[in-house]
Short mmCIF file of C-alpha atoms and ligand atoms in Angstrom, two decimals:
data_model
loop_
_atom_site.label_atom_id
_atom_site.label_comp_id
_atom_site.label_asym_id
_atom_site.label_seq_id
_atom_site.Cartn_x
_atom_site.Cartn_y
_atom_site.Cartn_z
CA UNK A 19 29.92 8.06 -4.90
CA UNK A 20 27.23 7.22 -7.68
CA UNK A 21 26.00 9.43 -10.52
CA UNK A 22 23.63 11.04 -8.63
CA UNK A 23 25.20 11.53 -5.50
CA UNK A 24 27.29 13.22 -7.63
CA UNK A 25 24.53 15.24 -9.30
CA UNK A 26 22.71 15.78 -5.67
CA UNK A 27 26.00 17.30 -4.17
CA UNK A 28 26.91 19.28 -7.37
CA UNK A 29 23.20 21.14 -7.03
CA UNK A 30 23.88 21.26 -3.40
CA UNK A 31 27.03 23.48 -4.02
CA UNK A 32 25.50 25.58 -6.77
CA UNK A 33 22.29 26.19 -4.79
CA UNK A 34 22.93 25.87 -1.61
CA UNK A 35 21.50 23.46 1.26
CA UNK A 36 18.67 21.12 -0.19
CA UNK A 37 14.76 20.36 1.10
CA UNK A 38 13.81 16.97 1.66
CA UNK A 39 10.75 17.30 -0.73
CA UNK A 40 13.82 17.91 -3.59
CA UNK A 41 16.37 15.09 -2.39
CA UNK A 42 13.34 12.88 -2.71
CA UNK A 43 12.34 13.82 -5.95
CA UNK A 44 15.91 13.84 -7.35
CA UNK A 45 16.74 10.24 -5.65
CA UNK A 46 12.78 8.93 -6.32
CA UNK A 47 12.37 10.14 -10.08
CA UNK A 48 15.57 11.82 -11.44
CA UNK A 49 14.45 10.96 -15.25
CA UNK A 50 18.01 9.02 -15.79
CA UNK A 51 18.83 7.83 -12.22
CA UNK A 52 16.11 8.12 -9.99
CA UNK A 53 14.93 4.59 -8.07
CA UNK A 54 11.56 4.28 -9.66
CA UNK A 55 12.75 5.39 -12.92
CA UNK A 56 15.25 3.00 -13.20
CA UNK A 57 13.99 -0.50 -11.21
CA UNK A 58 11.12 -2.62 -10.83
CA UNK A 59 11.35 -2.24 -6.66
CA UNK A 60 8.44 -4.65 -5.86
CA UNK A 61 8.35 -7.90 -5.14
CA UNK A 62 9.95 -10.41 -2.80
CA UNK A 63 12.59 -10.16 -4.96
CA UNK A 64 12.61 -6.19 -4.75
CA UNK A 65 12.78 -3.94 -1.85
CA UNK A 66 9.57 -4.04 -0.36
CA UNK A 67 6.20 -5.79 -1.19
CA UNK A 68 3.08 -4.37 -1.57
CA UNK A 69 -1.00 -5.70 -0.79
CA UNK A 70 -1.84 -6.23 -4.18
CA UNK A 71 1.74 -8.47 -4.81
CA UNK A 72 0.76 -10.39 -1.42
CA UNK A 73 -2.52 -11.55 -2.60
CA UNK A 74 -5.21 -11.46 -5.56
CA UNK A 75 -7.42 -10.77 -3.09
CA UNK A 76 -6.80 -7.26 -2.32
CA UNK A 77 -7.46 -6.67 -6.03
CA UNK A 78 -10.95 -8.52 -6.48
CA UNK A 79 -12.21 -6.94 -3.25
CA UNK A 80 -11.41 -3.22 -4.13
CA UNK A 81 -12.61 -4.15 -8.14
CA UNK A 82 -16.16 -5.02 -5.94
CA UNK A 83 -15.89 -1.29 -4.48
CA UNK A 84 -15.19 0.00 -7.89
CA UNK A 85 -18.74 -1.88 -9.14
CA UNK A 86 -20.59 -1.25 -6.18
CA UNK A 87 -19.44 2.99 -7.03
CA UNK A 88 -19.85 2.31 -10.99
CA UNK A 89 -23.75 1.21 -9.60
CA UNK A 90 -24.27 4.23 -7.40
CA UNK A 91 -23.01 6.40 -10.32
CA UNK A 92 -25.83 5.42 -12.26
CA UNK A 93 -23.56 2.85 -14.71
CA UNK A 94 -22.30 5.26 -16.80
CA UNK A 95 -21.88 3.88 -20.38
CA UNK A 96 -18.01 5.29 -19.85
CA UNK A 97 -15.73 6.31 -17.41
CA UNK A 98 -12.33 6.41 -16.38
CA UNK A 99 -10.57 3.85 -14.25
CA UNK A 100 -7.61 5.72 -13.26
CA UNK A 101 -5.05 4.64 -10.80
CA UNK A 102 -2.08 6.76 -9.41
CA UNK A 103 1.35 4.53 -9.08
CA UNK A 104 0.00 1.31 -10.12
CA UNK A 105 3.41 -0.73 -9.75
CA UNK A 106 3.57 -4.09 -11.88
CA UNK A 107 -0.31 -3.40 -12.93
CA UNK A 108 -1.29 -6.28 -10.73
CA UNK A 109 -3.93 -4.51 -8.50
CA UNK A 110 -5.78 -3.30 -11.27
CA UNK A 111 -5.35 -6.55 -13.20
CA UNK A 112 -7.10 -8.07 -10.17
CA UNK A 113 -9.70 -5.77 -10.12
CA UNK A 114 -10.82 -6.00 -13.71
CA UNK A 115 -10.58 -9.56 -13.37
CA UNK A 116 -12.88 -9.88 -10.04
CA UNK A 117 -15.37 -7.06 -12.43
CA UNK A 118 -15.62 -9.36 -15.57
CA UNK A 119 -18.84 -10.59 -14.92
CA UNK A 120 -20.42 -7.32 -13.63
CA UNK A 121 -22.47 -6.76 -16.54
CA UNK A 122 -21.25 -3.40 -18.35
CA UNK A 123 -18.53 -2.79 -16.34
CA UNK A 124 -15.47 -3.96 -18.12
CA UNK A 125 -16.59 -2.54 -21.50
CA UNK A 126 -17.38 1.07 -19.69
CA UNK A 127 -13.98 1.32 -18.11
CA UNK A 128 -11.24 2.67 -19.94
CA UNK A 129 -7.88 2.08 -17.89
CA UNK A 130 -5.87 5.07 -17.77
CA UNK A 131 -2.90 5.12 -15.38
CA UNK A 132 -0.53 7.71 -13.83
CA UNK A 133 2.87 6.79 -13.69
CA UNK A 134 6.64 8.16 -13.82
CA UNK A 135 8.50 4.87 -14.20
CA UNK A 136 9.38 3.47 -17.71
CA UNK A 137 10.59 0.19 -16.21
CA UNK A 138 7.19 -0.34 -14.16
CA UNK A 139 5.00 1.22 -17.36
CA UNK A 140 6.55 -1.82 -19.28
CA UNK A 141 5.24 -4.21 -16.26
CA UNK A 142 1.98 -2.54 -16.60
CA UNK A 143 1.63 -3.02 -20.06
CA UNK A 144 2.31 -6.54 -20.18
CA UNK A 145 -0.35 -7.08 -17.06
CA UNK A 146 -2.92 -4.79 -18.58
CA UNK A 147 -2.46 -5.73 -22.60
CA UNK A 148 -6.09 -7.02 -22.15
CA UNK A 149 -7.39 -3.23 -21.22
CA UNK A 150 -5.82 -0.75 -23.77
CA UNK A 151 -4.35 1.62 -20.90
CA UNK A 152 -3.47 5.05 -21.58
CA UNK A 153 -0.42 6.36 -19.68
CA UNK A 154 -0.54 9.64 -18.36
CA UNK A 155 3.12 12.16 -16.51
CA UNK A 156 0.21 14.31 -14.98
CA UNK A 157 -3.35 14.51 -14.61
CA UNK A 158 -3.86 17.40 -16.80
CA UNK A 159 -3.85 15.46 -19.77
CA UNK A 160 -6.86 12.88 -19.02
CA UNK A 161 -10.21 13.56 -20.44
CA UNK A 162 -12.55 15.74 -19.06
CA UNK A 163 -15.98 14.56 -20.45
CA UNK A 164 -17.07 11.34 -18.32
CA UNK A 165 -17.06 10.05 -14.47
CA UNK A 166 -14.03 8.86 -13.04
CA UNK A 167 -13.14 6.18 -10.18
CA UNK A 168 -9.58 6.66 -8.96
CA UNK A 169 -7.49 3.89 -6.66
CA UNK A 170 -4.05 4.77 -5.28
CA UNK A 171 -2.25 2.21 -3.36
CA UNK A 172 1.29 2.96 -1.64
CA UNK A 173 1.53 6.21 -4.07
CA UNK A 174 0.99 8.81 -1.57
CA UNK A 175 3.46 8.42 0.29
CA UNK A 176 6.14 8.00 -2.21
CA UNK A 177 5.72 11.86 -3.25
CA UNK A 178 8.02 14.38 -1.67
CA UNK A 179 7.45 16.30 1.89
CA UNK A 180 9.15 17.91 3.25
CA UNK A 181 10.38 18.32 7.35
CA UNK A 182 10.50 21.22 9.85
CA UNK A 183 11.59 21.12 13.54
CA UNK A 184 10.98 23.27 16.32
CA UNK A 185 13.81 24.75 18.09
CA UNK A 186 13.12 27.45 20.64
CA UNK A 187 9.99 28.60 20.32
CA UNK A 188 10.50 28.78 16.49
CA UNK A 189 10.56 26.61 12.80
CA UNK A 190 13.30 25.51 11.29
CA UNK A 191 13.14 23.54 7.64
CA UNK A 192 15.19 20.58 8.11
CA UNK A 193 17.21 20.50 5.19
CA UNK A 194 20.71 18.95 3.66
CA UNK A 195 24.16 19.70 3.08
CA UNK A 196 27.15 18.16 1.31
CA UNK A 197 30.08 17.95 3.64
CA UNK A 198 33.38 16.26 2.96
CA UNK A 199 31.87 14.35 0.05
CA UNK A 200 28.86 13.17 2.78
CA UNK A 201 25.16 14.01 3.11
CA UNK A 202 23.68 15.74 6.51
CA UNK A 203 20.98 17.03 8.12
CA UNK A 204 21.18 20.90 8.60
CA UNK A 205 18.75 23.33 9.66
CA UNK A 206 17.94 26.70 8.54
CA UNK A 207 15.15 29.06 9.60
CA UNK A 208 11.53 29.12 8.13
CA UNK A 209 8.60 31.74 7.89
CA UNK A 210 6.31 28.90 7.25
CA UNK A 211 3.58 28.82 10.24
CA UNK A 212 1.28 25.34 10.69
CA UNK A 213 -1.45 25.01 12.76
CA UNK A 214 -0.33 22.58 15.45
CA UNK A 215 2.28 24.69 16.13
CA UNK A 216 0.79 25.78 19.44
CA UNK A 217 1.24 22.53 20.58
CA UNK A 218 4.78 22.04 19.48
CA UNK A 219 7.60 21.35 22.00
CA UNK A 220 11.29 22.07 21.47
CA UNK A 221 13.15 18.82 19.08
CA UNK A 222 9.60 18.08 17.67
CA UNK A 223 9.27 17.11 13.76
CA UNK A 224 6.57 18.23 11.92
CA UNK A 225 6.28 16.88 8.24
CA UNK A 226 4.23 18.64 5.24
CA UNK A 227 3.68 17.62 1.75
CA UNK A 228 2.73 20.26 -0.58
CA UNK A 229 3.16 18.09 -3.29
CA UNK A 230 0.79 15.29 -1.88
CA UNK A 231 -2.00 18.25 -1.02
CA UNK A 232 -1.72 19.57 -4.34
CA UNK A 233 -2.21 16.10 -5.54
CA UNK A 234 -5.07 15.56 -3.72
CA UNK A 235 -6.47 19.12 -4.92
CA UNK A 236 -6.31 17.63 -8.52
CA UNK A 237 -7.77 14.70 -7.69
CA UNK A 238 -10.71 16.25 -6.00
CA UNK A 239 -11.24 19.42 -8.68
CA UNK A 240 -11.56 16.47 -11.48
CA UNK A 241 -14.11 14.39 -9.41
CA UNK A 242 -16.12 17.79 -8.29
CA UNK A 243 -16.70 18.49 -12.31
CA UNK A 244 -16.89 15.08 -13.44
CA UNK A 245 -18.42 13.38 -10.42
CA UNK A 246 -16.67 10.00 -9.26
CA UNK A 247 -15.33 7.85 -6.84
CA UNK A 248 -11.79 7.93 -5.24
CA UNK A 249 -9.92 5.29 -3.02
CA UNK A 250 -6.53 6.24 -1.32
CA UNK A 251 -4.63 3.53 0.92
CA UNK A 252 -1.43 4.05 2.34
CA UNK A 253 0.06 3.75 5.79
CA UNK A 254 -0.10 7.11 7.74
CA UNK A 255 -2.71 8.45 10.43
CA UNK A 256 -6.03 10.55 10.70
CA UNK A 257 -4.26 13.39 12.82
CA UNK A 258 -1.30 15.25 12.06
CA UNK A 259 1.23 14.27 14.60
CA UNK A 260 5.04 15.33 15.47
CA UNK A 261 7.44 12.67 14.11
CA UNK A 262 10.73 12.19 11.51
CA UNK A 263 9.40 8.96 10.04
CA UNK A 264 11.38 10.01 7.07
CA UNK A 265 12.74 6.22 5.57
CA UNK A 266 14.56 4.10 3.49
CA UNK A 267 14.11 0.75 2.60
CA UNK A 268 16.52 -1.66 -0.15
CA UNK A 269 15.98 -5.65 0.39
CA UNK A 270 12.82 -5.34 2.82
CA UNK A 271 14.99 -3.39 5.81
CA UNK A 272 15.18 0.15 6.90
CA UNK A 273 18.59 1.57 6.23
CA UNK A 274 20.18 5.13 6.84
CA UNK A 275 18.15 8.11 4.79
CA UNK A 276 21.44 8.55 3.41
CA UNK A 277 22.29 5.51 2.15
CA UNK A 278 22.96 4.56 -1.75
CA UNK A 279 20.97 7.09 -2.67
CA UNK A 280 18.83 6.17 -5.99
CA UNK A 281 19.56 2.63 -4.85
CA UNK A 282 16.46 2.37 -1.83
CA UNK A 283 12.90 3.54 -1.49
CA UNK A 284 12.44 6.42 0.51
CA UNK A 285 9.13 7.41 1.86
CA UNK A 286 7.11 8.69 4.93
CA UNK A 287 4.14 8.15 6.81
CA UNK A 288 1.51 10.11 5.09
CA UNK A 289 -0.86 12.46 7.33
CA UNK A 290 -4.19 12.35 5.94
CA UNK A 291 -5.62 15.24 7.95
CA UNK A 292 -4.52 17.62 5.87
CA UNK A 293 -6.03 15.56 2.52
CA UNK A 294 -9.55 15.46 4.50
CA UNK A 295 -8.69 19.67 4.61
CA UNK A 296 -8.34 19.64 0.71
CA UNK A 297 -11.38 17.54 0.26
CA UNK A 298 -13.50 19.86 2.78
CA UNK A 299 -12.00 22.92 0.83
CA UNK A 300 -13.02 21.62 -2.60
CA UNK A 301 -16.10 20.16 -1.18
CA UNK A 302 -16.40 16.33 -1.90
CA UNK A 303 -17.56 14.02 0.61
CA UNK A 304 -15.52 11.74 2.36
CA UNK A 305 -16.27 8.61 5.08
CA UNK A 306 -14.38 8.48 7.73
CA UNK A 307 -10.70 7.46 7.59
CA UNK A 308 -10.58 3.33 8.06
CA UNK A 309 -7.94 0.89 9.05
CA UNK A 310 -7.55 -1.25 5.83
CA UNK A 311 -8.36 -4.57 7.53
CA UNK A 312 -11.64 -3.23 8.98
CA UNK A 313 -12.02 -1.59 5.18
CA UNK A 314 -11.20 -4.94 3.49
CA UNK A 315 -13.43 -7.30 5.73
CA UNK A 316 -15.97 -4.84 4.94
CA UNK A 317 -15.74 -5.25 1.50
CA UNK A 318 -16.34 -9.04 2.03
CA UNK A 319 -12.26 -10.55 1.83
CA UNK A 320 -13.30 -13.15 4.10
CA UNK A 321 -15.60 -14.74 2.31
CA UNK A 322 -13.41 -15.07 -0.69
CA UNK A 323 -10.29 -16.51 1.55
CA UNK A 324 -13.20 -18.75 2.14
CA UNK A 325 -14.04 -19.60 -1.44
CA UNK A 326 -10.40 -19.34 -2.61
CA UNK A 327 -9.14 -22.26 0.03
CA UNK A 328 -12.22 -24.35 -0.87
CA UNK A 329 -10.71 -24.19 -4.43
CA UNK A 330 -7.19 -25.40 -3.19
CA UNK A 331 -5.49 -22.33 -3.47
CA UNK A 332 -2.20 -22.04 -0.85
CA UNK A 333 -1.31 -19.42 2.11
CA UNK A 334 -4.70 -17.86 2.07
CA UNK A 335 -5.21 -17.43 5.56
CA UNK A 336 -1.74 -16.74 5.77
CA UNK A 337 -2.59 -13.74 3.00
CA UNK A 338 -5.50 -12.90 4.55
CA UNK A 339 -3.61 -12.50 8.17
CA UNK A 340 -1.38 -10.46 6.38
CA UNK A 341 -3.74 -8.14 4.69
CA UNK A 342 -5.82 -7.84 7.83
CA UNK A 343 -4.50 -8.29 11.04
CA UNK A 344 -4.15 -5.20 13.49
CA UNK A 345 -0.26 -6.09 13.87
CA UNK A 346 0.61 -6.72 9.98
CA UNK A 347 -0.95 -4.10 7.49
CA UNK A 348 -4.25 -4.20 8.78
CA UNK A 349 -4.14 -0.98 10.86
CA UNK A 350 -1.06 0.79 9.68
CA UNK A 351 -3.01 1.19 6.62
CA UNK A 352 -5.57 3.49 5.97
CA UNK A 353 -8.21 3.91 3.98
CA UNK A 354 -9.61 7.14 2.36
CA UNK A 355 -12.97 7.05 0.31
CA UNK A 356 -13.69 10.71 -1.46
CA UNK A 357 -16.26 10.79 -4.02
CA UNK A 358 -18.57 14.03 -5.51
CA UNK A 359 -22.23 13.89 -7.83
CA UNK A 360 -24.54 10.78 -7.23
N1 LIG B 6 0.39 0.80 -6.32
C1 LIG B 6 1.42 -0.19 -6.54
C2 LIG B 6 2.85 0.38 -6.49
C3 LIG B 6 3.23 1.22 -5.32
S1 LIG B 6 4.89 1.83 -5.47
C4 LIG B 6 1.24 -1.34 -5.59
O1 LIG B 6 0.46 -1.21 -4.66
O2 LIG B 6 1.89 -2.37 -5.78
C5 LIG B 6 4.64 3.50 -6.00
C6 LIG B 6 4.20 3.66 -7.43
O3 LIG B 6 4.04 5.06 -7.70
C7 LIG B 6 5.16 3.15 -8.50
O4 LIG B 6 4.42 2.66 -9.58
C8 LIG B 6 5.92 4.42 -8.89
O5 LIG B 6 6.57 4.33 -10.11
C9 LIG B 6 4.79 5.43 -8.86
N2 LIG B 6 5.20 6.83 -8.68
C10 LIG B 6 6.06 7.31 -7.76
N3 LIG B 6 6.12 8.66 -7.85
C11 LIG B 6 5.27 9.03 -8.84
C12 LIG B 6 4.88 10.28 -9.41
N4 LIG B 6 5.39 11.41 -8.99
N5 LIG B 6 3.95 10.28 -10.40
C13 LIG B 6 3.43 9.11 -10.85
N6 LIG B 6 3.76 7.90 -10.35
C14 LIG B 6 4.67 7.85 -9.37
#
């Protein structure tokens, strides 16, 4: 058993049986043990790769969203480039890169990032050295006096939710137990009451984040009083939908939930229905949810494959396939534009 198995199972006995939403913040971001803050998990290298570390080209497409909003916004002489989670820094690296010659741009953005993880901060500030970032635990403590333009890639849905099942005509929280040294699934009753529930049928698994709705709330309250632009990809679907995809991932394959905890990713689908709820609530608009290929041939990625395999660059259309296609990450992905004032 590990150190924080150990610590997992002792808080397990002391408070009794556990929510998902707290295993996975103990085994994602325990300050001493936790996987993120301990490991640099991208990469082929890592655990599990993400668009920006398969290709510059996710990067410099979404930096020519970030211009095109900067534009709309009226070029504001400042504003904050903030992205949630940003891994090894690379995505935003690319972007600023692809937005050097957009005249103003570069100088107007300030780089401000939201992340847990000393190991990746380091990462980040090697990438970003160019940019000055300011590192921020929470969003309360970035400034409140100019327009903001947010990207979050693959952070969504490494925030805790947690799981309920149906079991005769009732909830029941899905939680877990320490037996005989082990981890298991238990389940104990809940007064909790969700909307699809009419439509629920006995063994069905209905997952909720309140931390990634809260999240969202932020996210939406700062653009509503500051006015911007925000940009959230991750894999997950429009509609809520019954299913445990509840995973864990260590060398690029699923293993058992369970598994060397602290050691492997864990994550789940995220449901973006009930993010288009918060955004209605707060009032920001929103387009339609998009598959991320359909997003990024929108946003012209085809045309720099093009230009990028005139210049002799390798794999593109490999990257681009990749990126794109309906079977790879090109419709798992999804694609959520929110923005409030202009
Ligand atoms: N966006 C990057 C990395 C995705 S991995 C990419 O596309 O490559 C998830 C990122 O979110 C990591 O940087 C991780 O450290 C960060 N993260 C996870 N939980 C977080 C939290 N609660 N608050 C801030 N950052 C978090």
């Amino acid at each position: 058993m590990n150190s924080l198995e150990k610590i997992i199972h002792q808080e397990i006995g002391r408070d009794g049986a556990m929510s998902v939403a707290r295993f996975m913040e103990l085994a994602l971001s325990h300050p001493q043990y936790g996987y993120y803050v301990c490991k640099d998990p991208l990469g082929q290298a890592g655990d599990f790769v993400t668009a920006p570390e398969v290709s510059q080209m996710f990067g410099e497409v979404l930096g020519a969203w970030a211009a095109h909003s900067w534009m709309q916004m009226g070029r504001p002489s400042q504003f904050i480039l903030l992205e949630c989670g940003p891994g090894r820094g690379t995505l935003m690296a690319d972007m600023m890169r692809a937005c050097a010659g957009v005249d103003g741009f570069c100088d107007a953005a300030q780089v401000h990032l939201l992340e847990v993880s000393p190991a990746l901060k380091a990462k980040q500030a090697e990438a970003l050295s160019a940019y000055s970032p300011q590192w921020h635990e929470s969003l309360e403590s970035l400034r409140k006096d100019v327009p903001i333009i947010i990207i979050a890639n693959e952070f969504f849905d490494a925030l805790p939710f947690e799981q309920y099942i149906y079991i005769e005509d009732r909830w029941f929280e899905r939680v877990i137990v320490s037996k005989e040294g082990a981890f298991e699934f238990s389940v104990k009753p809940s007064d909790r009451s969700f909307s699809v529930s009419e439509k629920a049928k006995d063994g069905d698994v209905l997952e909720v984040s309140d931390v990634r709705v809260s999240m969202m709330k932020m996210l939406c309250e700062h653009i509503k009083r500051h006015k911007g632009a925000g940009l959230i990809i991750d894999y997950g679907h429009a509609k809520t939908a019954f299913g445990d995809t509840f995973q864990a991932i260590k060398g690029h394959e699923s293993v058992p939930v369970f598994s060397r905890v602290g050691a492997c990713d864990l994550t789940s689908h995220v449901d973006f229905e009930p993010l288009y709820g918060v955004a209605s609530d707060v009032e920001v608009l929103t387009q339609p949810l998009m598959e991320q290929g359909d997003f990024l041939k929108m946003l012209g990625i085809e045309a720099r494959a093009q230009y990028l395999k005139q210049k002799g660059a390798d794999g593109i259309e490999k990257d681009l396939h990749r990126l794109t296609a309906r079977g790879e990450m090109g419709a798992l992905f999804k694609v959520m534009d929110f923005r409030y004032g202009f």
